[in-house]
PDB file of C-alpha atoms in Angstrom:
ATOM      1  CA  MET V  21      88.097 205.393 129.494  1.00  0.00           C
ATOM      2  CA  ILE V  22      89.811 207.053 126.543  1.00  0.00           C
ATOM      3  CA  LEU V  23      91.916 204.358 124.900  1.00  0.00           C
ATOM      4  CA  GLY V  24      94.479 205.436 122.322  1.00  0.00           C
ATOM      5  CA  PHE V  25      96.004 203.212 119.639  1.00  0.00           C
ATOM      6  CA  ILE V  26      99.434 204.002 118.247  1.00  0.00           C
ATOM      7  CA  LYS V  27     101.227 202.274 115.388  1.00  0.00           C
ATOM      8  CA  SER V  28     104.022 200.223 116.879  1.00  0.00           C
ATOM      9  CA  ASN V  29     107.416 201.379 115.616  1.00  0.00           C
ATOM     10  CA  PHE V  30     109.187 198.279 116.888  1.00  0.00           C
ATOM     11  CA  PRO V  31     111.603 197.118 114.136  1.00  0.00           C
ATOM     12  CA  GLY V  32     109.791 195.073 111.496  1.00  0.00           C
ATOM     13  CA  GLU V  33     106.336 195.378 113.092  1.00  0.00           C
ATOM     14  CA  ARG V  34     103.504 195.355 110.523  1.00  0.00           C
ATOM     15  CA  ARG V  35     100.521 193.854 112.351  1.00  0.00           C
ATOM     16  CA  VAL V  36      97.351 195.909 112.769  1.00  0.00           C
ATOM     17  CA  PRO V  37      95.837 194.818 116.097  1.00  0.00           C
ATOM     18  CA  LEU V  38      92.412 196.442 115.684  1.00  0.00           C
ATOM     19  CA  LEU V  39      90.283 196.241 112.527  1.00  0.00           C
ATOM     20  CA  PRO V  40      87.192 198.428 112.061  1.00  0.00           C
ATOM     21  CA  GLU V  41      84.820 195.452 111.708  1.00  0.00           C
ATOM     22  CA  ASP V  42      85.663 194.304 115.250  1.00  0.00           C
ATOM     23  CA  ILE V  43      84.724 197.607 116.906  1.00  0.00           C
ATOM     24  CA  LYS V  44      81.288 196.773 118.320  1.00  0.00           C
ATOM     25  CA  ASP V  45      79.758 198.029 121.570  1.00  0.00           C
ATOM     26  CA  PHE V  46      83.074 199.044 123.131  1.00  0.00           C
ATOM     27  CA  ASP V  47      82.932 200.625 126.580  1.00  0.00           C
ATOM     28  CA  ASN V  48      86.021 202.730 125.758  1.00  0.00           C
ATOM     29  CA  ASP V  49      86.269 205.884 123.644  1.00  0.00           C
ATOM     30  CA  LEU V  50      88.846 205.196 120.941  1.00  0.00           C
ATOM     31  CA  LEU V  51      91.555 207.479 119.609  1.00  0.00           C
ATOM     32  CA  ILE V  52      93.392 206.118 116.559  1.00  0.00           C
ATOM     33  CA  GLU V  53      96.705 207.369 115.212  1.00  0.00           C
ATOM     34  CA  GLU V  54      96.623 208.661 111.654  1.00  0.00           C
ATOM     35  CA  GLY V  55      97.418 205.878 109.177  1.00  0.00           C
ATOM     36  CA  PHE V  56      96.952 203.169 111.801  1.00  0.00           C
ATOM     37  CA  GLY V  57      95.585 200.626 109.314  1.00  0.00           C
ATOM     38  CA  SER V  58      97.480 201.721 106.204  1.00  0.00           C
ATOM     39  CA  LEU V  59      99.510 198.504 105.895  1.00  0.00           C
ATOM     40  CA  LEU V  60      96.238 196.648 105.375  1.00  0.00           C
ATOM     41  CA  ASP V  61      94.839 199.383 103.091  1.00  0.00           C
ATOM     42  CA  ILE V  62      92.411 200.489 105.790  1.00  0.00           C
ATOM     43  CA  GLU V  63      91.524 204.164 105.522  1.00  0.00           C
ATOM     44  CA  ASP V  64      91.235 206.466 108.539  1.00  0.00           C
ATOM     45  CA  ALA V  65      87.630 207.066 107.484  1.00  0.00           C
ATOM     46  CA  ASP V  66      86.875 203.375 108.085  1.00  0.00           C
ATOM     47  CA  TYR V  67      87.727 203.867 111.763  1.00  0.00           C
ATOM     48  CA  GLU V  68      85.845 207.161 111.910  1.00  0.00           C
ATOM     49  CA  ARG V  69      82.705 205.410 110.678  1.00  0.00           C
ATOM     50  CA  MET V  70      82.974 203.158 113.742  1.00  0.00           C
ATOM     51  CA  GLY V  71      83.034 206.151 116.081  1.00  0.00           C
ATOM     52  CA  CYS V  72      86.803 206.569 116.500  1.00  0.00           C
ATOM     53  CA  ARG V  73      88.638 209.888 116.477  1.00  0.00           C
ATOM     54  CA  ILE V  74      91.742 210.115 114.281  1.00  0.00           C
ATOM     55  CA  LEU V  75      94.662 212.129 115.656  1.00  0.00           C
ATOM     56  CA  PRO V  76      98.409 212.618 115.133  1.00  0.00           C
ATOM     57  CA  ARG V  77     100.598 210.324 117.229  1.00  0.00           C
ATOM     58  CA  GLU V  78     101.608 212.919 119.808  1.00  0.00           C
ATOM     59  CA  GLU V  79      97.974 213.940 120.318  1.00  0.00           C
ATOM     60  CA  VAL V  80      96.959 210.337 120.966  1.00  0.00           C
ATOM     61  CA  PHE V  81      99.533 210.172 123.770  1.00  0.00           C
ATOM     62  CA  LYS V  82      98.382 213.543 125.082  1.00  0.00           C
ATOM     63  CA  GLN V  83      94.639 212.898 125.139  1.00  0.00           C
ATOM     64  CA  ALA V  84      94.360 209.181 125.959  1.00  0.00           C
ATOM     65  CA  LYS V  85      94.300 207.890 129.526  1.00  0.00           C
ATOM     66  CA  ALA V  86      95.365 204.469 128.237  1.00  0.00           C
ATOM     67  CA  ILE V  87      97.702 203.648 125.343  1.00  0.00           C
ATOM     68  CA  PHE V  88      97.755 200.433 123.344  1.00  0.00           C
ATOM     69  CA  SER V  89     101.023 199.686 121.565  1.00  0.00           C
ATOM     70  CA  LEU V  90     101.229 196.140 120.245  1.00  0.00           C
ATOM     71  CA  LYS V  91     104.970 195.919 120.868  1.00  0.00           C
ATOM     72  CA  LEU V  92     107.287 197.654 123.309  1.00  0.00           C
ATOM     73  CA  ILE V  93     107.141 201.454 123.139  1.00  0.00           C
ATOM     74  CA  GLN V  94     110.428 202.731 121.745  1.00  0.00           C
ATOM     75  CA  PRO V  95     112.636 205.456 123.300  1.00  0.00           C
ATOM     76  CA  ILE V  96     111.689 208.012 120.625  1.00  0.00           C
ATOM     77  CA  ASP V  97     108.194 208.094 122.176  1.00  0.00           C
ATOM     78  CA  TYR V  98     109.267 208.306 125.811  1.00  0.00           C
ATOM     79  CA  PRO V  99     108.802 212.109 125.961  1.00  0.00           C
ATOM     80  CA  PHE V 100     105.131 211.670 125.016  1.00  0.00           C
ATOM     81  CA  ILE V 101     104.270 209.233 127.810  1.00  0.00           C
ATOM     82  CA  GLN V 102     102.342 210.918 130.609  1.00  0.00           C
ATOM     83  CA  ASN V 103     102.581 210.171 134.298  1.00  0.00           C
ATOM     84  CA  SER V 104     100.124 207.510 135.517  1.00  0.00           C
ATOM     85  CA  GLN V 105      99.066 206.418 132.028  1.00  0.00           C
ATOM     86  CA  LEU V 106      97.884 202.874 131.458  1.00  0.00           C
ATOM     87  CA  ILE V 107     100.057 201.056 128.890  1.00  0.00           C
ATOM     88  CA  ILE V 108      98.806 197.855 127.229  1.00  0.00           C
ATOM     89  CA  GLY V 109     100.708 195.557 124.882  1.00  0.00           C
ATOM     90  CA  TRP V 110     103.545 193.060 124.629  1.00  0.00           C
ATOM     91  CA  THR V 111     105.933 194.827 126.963  1.00  0.00           C
ATOM     92  CA  HIS V 112     108.143 191.906 128.135  1.00  0.00           C
ATOM     93  CA  PRO V 113     108.872 193.462 131.561  1.00  0.00           C
ATOM     94  CA  TYR V 114     111.354 190.764 132.578  1.00  0.00           C
ATOM     95  CA  GLY V 115     113.201 190.675 129.253  1.00  0.00           C
ATOM     96  CA  SER V 116     113.565 193.192 126.434  1.00  0.00           C
ATOM     97  CA  GLY V 117     111.217 195.612 128.229  1.00  0.00           C
ATOM     98  CA  LYS V 118     113.159 195.781 131.492  1.00  0.00           C
ATOM     99  CA  SER V 119     114.781 199.077 130.519  1.00  0.00           C
ATOM    100  CA  PHE V 120     111.359 200.538 129.723  1.00  0.00           C
ATOM    101  CA  MET V 121     110.069 199.393 133.107  1.00  0.00           C
ATOM    102  CA  ASP V 122     113.050 200.840 134.975  1.00  0.00           C
ATOM    103  CA  ASN V 123     113.322 204.142 133.074  1.00  0.00           C
ATOM    104  CA  GLN V 124     109.691 204.931 132.254  1.00  0.00           C
ATOM    105  CA  ALA V 125     107.106 202.757 133.956  1.00  0.00           C
ATOM    106  CA  LYS V 126     108.352 202.976 137.527  1.00  0.00           C
ATOM    107  CA  PRO V 127     109.430 206.661 137.588  1.00  0.00           C
ATOM    108  CA  LYS V 128     106.215 207.796 135.869  1.00  0.00           C
ATOM    109  CA  GLY V 129     103.908 205.525 137.868  1.00  0.00           C
ATOM    110  CA  LEU V 130     102.596 203.746 134.777  1.00  0.00           C
ATOM    111  CA  VAL V 131     100.221 200.814 135.058  1.00  0.00           C
ATOM    112  CA  VAL V 132     101.501 198.299 132.487  1.00  0.00           C
ATOM    113  CA  VAL V 133      99.388 195.410 131.187  1.00  0.00           C
ATOM    114  CA  ASP V 134     101.665 192.838 129.583  1.00  0.00           C
ATOM    115  CA  LEU V 135      99.856 190.533 127.153  1.00  0.00           C
ATOM    116  CA  ASP V 136     102.080 187.512 127.695  1.00  0.00           C
ATOM    117  CA  ASN V 137     100.248 184.559 126.119  1.00  0.00           C
ATOM    118  CA  ASN V 138     100.823 182.240 129.087  1.00  0.00           C
ATOM    119  CA  SER V 139     100.545 184.724 131.940  1.00  0.00           C
ATOM    120  CA  PRO V 140      98.977 188.157 131.249  1.00  0.00           C
ATOM    121  CA  GLU V 141      99.927 190.411 134.161  1.00  0.00           C
ATOM    122  CA  ILE V 142      99.565 193.953 135.450  1.00  0.00           C
ATOM    123  CA  PHE V 143     102.649 195.819 136.668  1.00  0.00           C
ATOM    124  CA  TYR V 144     102.812 198.944 138.815  1.00  0.00           C
ATOM    125  CA  LYS V 145     106.125 200.024 140.287  1.00  0.00           C
ATOM    126  CA  ASN V 146     107.194 196.960 142.319  1.00  0.00           C
ATOM    127  CA  GLU V 147     103.804 195.280 142.314  1.00  0.00           C
ATOM    128  CA  VAL V 148     102.559 192.510 140.007  1.00  0.00           C
ATOM    129  CA  CYS V 149      99.153 190.857 139.711  1.00  0.00           C
ATOM    130  CA  LYS V 150      97.293 188.739 137.196  1.00  0.00           C
ATOM    131  CA  ALA V 151      95.204 190.414 134.515  1.00  0.00           C
ATOM    132  CA  ASP V 152      91.651 189.232 133.820  1.00  0.00           C
ATOM    133  CA  ILE V 153      92.663 187.888 130.410  1.00  0.00           C
ATOM    134  CA  PRO V 154      92.520 184.100 129.925  1.00  0.00           C
ATOM    135  CA  GLN V 155      95.772 182.324 129.256  1.00  0.00           C
ATOM    136  CA  GLY V 156      96.412 181.196 125.720  1.00  0.00           C
ATOM    137  CA  VAL V 157      93.934 183.428 123.878  1.00  0.00           C
ATOM    138  CA  LEU V 158      96.707 184.618 121.534  1.00  0.00           C
ATOM    139  CA  TYR V 159      98.189 181.186 120.872  1.00  0.00           C
ATOM    140  CA  ARG V 160      97.663 181.497 117.110  1.00  0.00           C
ATOM    141  CA  ASN V 161     100.047 184.441 117.101  1.00  0.00           C
ATOM    142  CA  SER V 162     102.715 182.138 118.568  1.00  0.00           C
ATOM    143  CA  PHE V 163     101.880 179.426 116.038  1.00  0.00           C
ATOM    144  CA  TYR V 164     102.406 181.879 113.187  1.00  0.00           C
ATOM    145  CA  ALA V 165     105.632 183.024 114.839  1.00  0.00           C
ATOM    146  CA  GLY V 166     106.961 179.500 114.447  1.00  0.00           C
ATOM    147  CA  ALA V 167     105.614 178.878 110.960  1.00  0.00           C
ATOM    148  CA  ALA V 168     106.515 182.233 109.427  1.00  0.00           C
ATOM    149  CA  GLY V 169     109.871 182.453 111.208  1.00  0.00           C
ATOM    150  CA  ALA V 170     110.975 179.015 110.087  1.00  0.00           C
ATOM    151  CA  MET V 171     110.073 179.725 106.459  1.00  0.00           C
ATOM    152  CA  ASP V 172     111.661 183.172 106.514  1.00  0.00           C
ATOM    153  CA  ALA V 173     114.873 181.842 108.056  1.00  0.00           C
ATOM    154  CA  LEU V 174     115.265 179.030 105.530  1.00  0.00           C
ATOM    155  CA  LEU V 175     114.535 181.211 102.513  1.00  0.00           C
ATOM    156  CA  LYS V 176     116.999 183.858 103.664  1.00  0.00           C
ATOM    157  CA  TYR V 177     119.500 181.087 104.242  1.00  0.00           C
ATOM    158  CA  GLY V 178     118.826 180.046 100.645  1.00  0.00           C
ATOM    159  CA  LEU V 179     117.432 176.597 101.376  1.00  0.00           C
ATOM    160  CA  ILE V 180     114.198 174.724 100.824  1.00  0.00           C
ATOM    161  CA  PRO V 181     114.749 171.642 102.995  1.00  0.00           C
ATOM    162  CA  ASP V 182     114.548 168.128 101.619  1.00  0.00           C
ATOM    163  CA  GLU V 183     115.205 164.625 102.914  1.00  0.00           C
ATOM    164  CA  ASN V 184     118.960 165.206 102.777  1.00  0.00           C
ATOM    165  CA  LYS V 185     118.831 167.746 105.603  1.00  0.00           C
ATOM    166  CA  LYS V 186     118.338 166.433 109.123  1.00  0.00           C
ATOM    167  CA  ILE V 187     116.278 168.812 111.259  1.00  0.00           C
ATOM    168  CA  ALA V 188     115.614 169.007 115.001  1.00  0.00           C
ATOM    169  CA  ILE V 189     112.833 171.094 116.505  1.00  0.00           C
ATOM    170  CA  LEU V 190     113.104 171.811 120.222  1.00  0.00           C
ATOM    171  CA  GLY V 191     109.850 172.193 122.129  1.00  0.00           C
ATOM    172  CA  SER V 192     106.201 171.186 122.038  1.00  0.00           C
ATOM    173  CA  GLY V 193     104.473 174.551 122.420  1.00  0.00           C
ATOM    174  CA  ASN V 194     102.733 176.766 119.888  1.00  0.00           C
ATOM    175  CA  VAL V 195     105.946 178.155 118.392  1.00  0.00           C
ATOM    176  CA  ALA V 196     107.492 174.720 117.895  1.00  0.00           C
ATOM    177  CA  GLN V 197     104.248 173.355 116.453  1.00  0.00           C
ATOM    178  CA  GLY V 198     104.123 176.210 113.969  1.00  0.00           C
ATOM    179  CA  ALA V 199     107.699 175.514 112.902  1.00  0.00           C
ATOM    180  CA  PHE V 200     106.926 171.815 112.448  1.00  0.00           C
ATOM    181  CA  TYR V 201     103.829 172.681 110.400  1.00  0.00           C
ATOM    182  CA  ALA V 202     105.953 174.741 108.008  1.00  0.00           C
ATOM    183  CA  ILE V 203     108.956 172.391 107.755  1.00  0.00           C
ATOM    184  CA  SER V 204     106.912 169.209 107.353  1.00  0.00           C
ATOM    185  CA  LYS V 205     105.535 170.501 104.050  1.00  0.00           C
ATOM    186  CA  PHE V 206     108.960 169.910 102.512  1.00  0.00           C
ATOM    187  CA  THR V 207     110.542 166.999 104.351  1.00  0.00           C
ATOM    188  CA  SER V 208     109.823 164.191 106.779  1.00  0.00           C
ATOM    189  CA  ASN V 209     113.395 164.201 108.089  1.00  0.00           C
ATOM    190  CA  VAL V 210     112.334 166.160 111.166  1.00  0.00           C
ATOM    191  CA  ARG V 211     112.351 165.188 114.811  1.00  0.00           C
ATOM    192  CA  MET V 212     110.745 167.107 117.659  1.00  0.00           C
ATOM    193  CA  PHE V 213     112.350 167.027 121.098  1.00  0.00           C
ATOM    194  CA  TYR V 214     110.564 167.922 124.320  1.00  0.00           C
ATOM    195  CA  ARG V 215     112.020 168.755 127.700  1.00  0.00           C
ATOM    196  CA  ARG V 216     111.733 165.091 128.696  1.00  0.00           C
ATOM    197  CA  THR V 217     113.665 163.929 125.619  1.00  0.00           C
ATOM    198  CA  MET V 218     116.195 166.756 125.604  1.00  0.00           C
ATOM    199  CA  PRO V 219     119.004 164.487 126.878  1.00  0.00           C
ATOM    200  CA  THR V 220     118.611 162.436 123.685  1.00  0.00           C
ATOM    201  CA  PHE V 221     118.924 165.583 121.579  1.00  0.00           C
ATOM    202  CA  LYS V 222     122.027 166.684 123.454  1.00  0.00           C
ATOM    203  CA  ASP V 223     123.614 163.295 122.853  1.00  0.00           C
ATOM    204  CA  THR V 224     122.994 163.541 119.105  1.00  0.00           C
ATOM    205  CA  LEU V 225     123.106 167.276 118.372  1.00  0.00           C
ATOM    206  CA  ASP V 226     126.153 166.868 116.129  1.00  0.00           C
ATOM    207  CA  SER V 227     124.048 164.901 113.636  1.00  0.00           C
ATOM    208  CA  TYR V 228     121.689 167.758 112.716  1.00  0.00           C
ATOM    209  CA  ASP V 229     122.019 170.236 109.863  1.00  0.00           C
ATOM    210  CA  ILE V 230     119.261 172.558 111.115  1.00  0.00           C
ATOM    211  CA  ILE V 231     118.202 173.109 114.734  1.00  0.00           C
ATOM    212  CA  ILE V 232     115.037 175.084 115.436  1.00  0.00           C
ATOM    213  CA  ASN V 233     114.554 176.211 119.028  1.00  0.00           C
ATOM    214  CA  GLY V 234     111.028 176.875 120.289  1.00  0.00           C
ATOM    215  CA  ILE V 235     111.783 176.947 124.021  1.00  0.00           C
ATOM    216  CA  GLU V 236     112.337 179.862 126.371  1.00  0.00           C
ATOM    217  CA  ILE V 237     114.207 178.919 129.519  1.00  0.00           C
ATOM    218  CA  GLY V 238     114.045 180.399 132.992  1.00  0.00           C
ATOM    219  CA  PRO V 239     116.761 182.680 134.378  1.00  0.00           C
ATOM    220  CA  LYS V 240     118.164 179.854 136.554  1.00  0.00           C
ATOM    221  CA  ASP V 241     117.928 177.101 133.928  1.00  0.00           C
ATOM    222  CA  GLU V 242     120.881 175.626 132.126  1.00  0.00           C
ATOM    223  CA  PRO V 243     121.074 176.500 128.399  1.00  0.00           C
ATOM    224  CA  ILE V 244     119.824 173.892 125.975  1.00  0.00           C
ATOM    225  CA  ILE V 245     122.912 174.338 123.813  1.00  0.00           C
ATOM    226  CA  SER V 246     125.841 175.599 125.851  1.00  0.00           C
ATOM    227  CA  LEU V 247     128.997 177.217 124.519  1.00  0.00           C
ATOM    228  CA  GLU V 248     130.791 173.946 125.107  1.00  0.00           C
ATOM    229  CA  ALA V 249     128.109 171.952 123.270  1.00  0.00           C
ATOM    230  CA  LYS V 250     128.400 174.259 120.256  1.00  0.00           C
ATOM    231  CA  LYS V 251     131.886 172.925 119.664  1.00  0.00           C
ATOM    232  CA  ARG V 252     130.324 169.584 118.719  1.00  0.00           C
ATOM    233  CA  LEU V 253     128.055 171.022 116.029  1.00  0.00           C
ATOM    234  CA  LYS V 254     128.748 170.434 112.358  1.00  0.00           C
ATOM    235  CA  ASN V 255     130.455 173.247 110.533  1.00  0.00           C
ATOM    236  CA  GLY V 256     127.667 175.200 108.801  1.00  0.00           C
ATOM    237  CA  THR V 257     124.895 174.119 111.168  1.00  0.00           C
ATOM    238  CA  PHE V 258     121.967 176.546 111.002  1.00  0.00           C
ATOM    239  CA  ILE V 259     120.363 177.418 114.370  1.00  0.00           C
ATOM    240  CA  ILE V 260     116.947 179.074 114.072  1.00  0.00           C
ATOM    241  CA  ASP V 261     116.109 180.427 117.525  1.00  0.00           C
ATOM    242  CA  ILE V 262     112.440 180.936 116.764  1.00  0.00           C
ATOM    243  CA  ALA V 263     111.689 181.503 120.461  1.00  0.00           C
ATOM    244  CA  ALA V 264     114.103 184.455 120.220  1.00  0.00           C
ATOM    245  CA  ASP V 265     115.387 183.612 123.687  1.00  0.00           C
ATOM    246  CA  ALA V 266     118.633 185.370 122.867  1.00  0.00           C
ATOM    247  CA  GLY V 267     121.654 184.285 124.864  1.00  0.00           C
ATOM    248  CA  ASN V 268     119.682 181.914 127.067  1.00  0.00           C
ATOM    249  CA  ALA V 269     118.389 178.719 125.453  1.00  0.00           C
ATOM    250  CA  ILE V 270     121.192 178.921 122.901  1.00  0.00           C
ATOM    251  CA  GLN V 271     124.022 180.289 124.979  1.00  0.00           C
ATOM    252  CA  GLY V 272     125.792 183.250 123.427  1.00  0.00           C
ATOM    253  CA  ASP V 273     123.468 183.953 120.488  1.00  0.00           C
ATOM    254  CA  HIS V 274     122.118 187.487 120.013  1.00  0.00           C
ATOM    255  CA  PHE V 275     119.081 189.162 118.485  1.00  0.00           C
ATOM    256  CA  THR V 276     118.855 189.898 114.795  1.00  0.00           C
ATOM    257  CA  GLU V 277     116.295 191.913 112.804  1.00  0.00           C
ATOM    258  CA  LEU V 278     114.128 191.041 109.838  1.00  0.00           C
ATOM    259  CA  SER V 279     116.215 193.321 107.641  1.00  0.00           C
ATOM    260  CA  ASP V 280     119.471 191.620 108.688  1.00  0.00           C
ATOM    261  CA  SER V 281     118.347 188.332 110.160  1.00  0.00           C
ATOM    262  CA  ILE V 282     121.255 185.852 109.864  1.00  0.00           C
ATOM    263  CA  TYR V 283     124.796 186.002 111.126  1.00  0.00           C
ATOM    264  CA  LYS V 284     127.661 183.510 111.159  1.00  0.00           C
ATOM    265  CA  GLU V 285     129.969 182.910 114.099  1.00  0.00           C
ATOM    266  CA  ASP V 286     132.598 180.172 114.501  1.00  0.00           C
ATOM    267  CA  GLY V 287     131.189 178.294 111.532  1.00  0.00           C
ATOM    268  CA  ILE V 288     127.564 178.306 112.836  1.00  0.00           C
ATOM    269  CA  TYR V 289     124.705 180.300 111.319  1.00  0.00           C
ATOM    270  CA  TYR V 290     122.103 181.962 113.556  1.00  0.00           C
ATOM    271  CA  TYR V 291     118.635 183.450 113.040  1.00  0.00           C
ATOM    272  CA  VAL V 292     117.261 185.151 116.204  1.00  0.00           C
ATOM    273  CA  VAL V 293     114.477 187.494 115.061  1.00  0.00           C
ATOM    274  CA  PRO V 294     112.117 188.521 117.914  1.00  0.00           C
ATOM    275  CA  ASN V 295     109.143 189.601 115.811  1.00  0.00           C
ATOM    276  CA  THR V 296     108.409 186.817 113.343  1.00  0.00           C
ATOM    277  CA  PRO V 297     104.558 186.924 113.522  1.00  0.00           C
ATOM    278  CA  SER V 298     104.816 190.220 111.603  1.00  0.00           C
ATOM    279  CA  ILE V 299     106.033 188.275 108.573  1.00  0.00           C
ATOM    280  CA  ALA V 300     102.482 186.899 108.275  1.00  0.00           C
ATOM    281  CA  TYR V 301     100.898 190.174 109.346  1.00  0.00           C
ATOM    282  CA  ARG V 302      97.820 189.795 107.148  1.00  0.00           C
ATOM    283  CA  ASN V 303      96.927 186.490 108.797  1.00  0.00           C
ATOM    284  CA  VAL V 304      97.859 187.537 112.298  1.00  0.00           C
ATOM    285  CA  SER V 305      96.210 190.980 112.259  1.00  0.00           C
ATOM    286  CA  ARG V 306      92.760 189.440 111.874  1.00  0.00           C
ATOM    287  CA  ILE V 307      93.393 186.960 114.694  1.00  0.00           C
ATOM    288  CA  LEU V 308      94.739 189.627 117.039  1.00  0.00           C
ATOM    289  CA  SER V 309      91.919 192.054 116.326  1.00  0.00           C
ATOM    290  CA  GLN V 310      89.212 189.494 117.051  1.00  0.00           C
ATOM    291  CA  GLN V 311      90.796 188.186 120.253  1.00  0.00           C
ATOM    292  CA  LEU V 312      91.998 191.504 121.662  1.00  0.00           C
ATOM    293  CA  SER V 313      88.677 193.197 120.911  1.00  0.00           C
ATOM    294  CA  HIS V 314      86.830 190.532 122.884  1.00  0.00           C
ATOM    295  CA  TYR V 315      89.208 190.120 125.819  1.00  0.00           C
ATOM    296  CA  VAL V 316      90.881 193.542 126.143  1.00  0.00           C
ATOM    297  CA  PHE V 317      89.339 196.455 124.204  1.00  0.00           C
ATOM    298  CA  LYS V 318      85.591 195.860 124.573  1.00  0.00           C
ATOM    299  CA  LYS V 319      85.302 196.238 128.349  1.00  0.00           C
ATOM    300  CA  ASP V 320      86.354 199.479 130.066  1.00  0.00           C
ATOM    301  CA  VAL V 321      90.133 199.225 130.485  1.00  0.00           C
ATOM    302  CA  THR V 322      89.845 201.102 133.778  1.00  0.00           C
ATOM    303  CA  ARG V 323      89.343 197.597 135.169  1.00  0.00           C
ATOM    304  CA  PHE V 324      93.082 196.913 134.928  1.00  0.00           C
ATOM    305  CA  THR V 325      93.831 199.754 137.332  1.00  0.00           C
ATOM    306  CA  GLU V 326      91.069 198.549 139.636  1.00  0.00           C
ATOM    307  CA  ILE V 327      92.446 194.993 139.593  1.00  0.00           C
ATOM    308  CA  ARG V 328      95.890 196.330 140.408  1.00  0.00           C
ATOM    309  CA  ASN V 329      94.496 198.293 143.331  1.00  0.00           C
ATOM    310  CA  GLN V 330      92.681 195.255 144.742  1.00  0.00           C
ATOM    311  CA  ASN V 331      95.127 192.427 144.240  1.00  0.00           C
ATOM    312  CA  THR V 332      98.912 192.431 144.052  1.00  0.00           C
ATOM    313  CA  LYS V 333     100.922 189.253 144.185  1.00  0.00           C
ATOM    314  CA  GLY V 334     104.587 190.102 144.681  1.00  0.00           C
ATOM    315  CA  ILE V 335     107.627 192.182 143.993  1.00  0.00           C
ATOM    316  CA  LEU V 336     109.507 192.612 140.718  1.00  0.00           C
TER     317      LEU V 336
END
């Protein structure tokens, strides 16, 4: 299949998900947008030497049967999307990508492969099925999300933590582990709370100066910090919602961007950036390219359409 790669224009995105050295024995013909690797000083000619064709963005959309966009395709590109195209990337169909699914994917009959780290799935209209991508292959991206996001948040807040600041990290997954890795370089006054120990955190949340959330909750779950619980927080508490589960885990918070990442409301500071792995884009690009080349790009991506045809599991 003809697989086209476009530079993601999601706010703050800088990762390059395919490096020339990882293009080996691919079953897909590759179209690459002009300047695709420029943020890593990769020339278009480097991709051409690996057998890729370099085209303007609109031509990639026009000629490719499948499009890879690392992050959610933005509305400015909607006119370029063709009916029945295969779209691969972090689309977040149940969250920030719901509007894309409703306004583009379903009306145009797109087959969408969402690269969720825990549950990669294929979406077509009202049908959903599992993709043949192992769970957890992109866990290092999540780890860097936690590490880079925590460091970015604290530096923009103007603070290198020390023993005088009491810090809570919520969660035990890759994002929370990355945050702990970064914070523990500066202070030992850190405590991690898991779902089982969350009642203890809620009983003592007013004792923390910095709270880092690494948990996404389900649509029917109670928030970890409710609006009522916020009233107990210290004035000036800094909440770093590194899971970027805006409005859910931390009730009432809202997304921010890398260019304007912190806001203050009712005496509490918030950082809710949804794209923190891009802060460490040089580290993460190499990881993504190696893993995605092996599990997604190497084998003919027509397989995702075939899987969708053979096995659907439910309704959106």
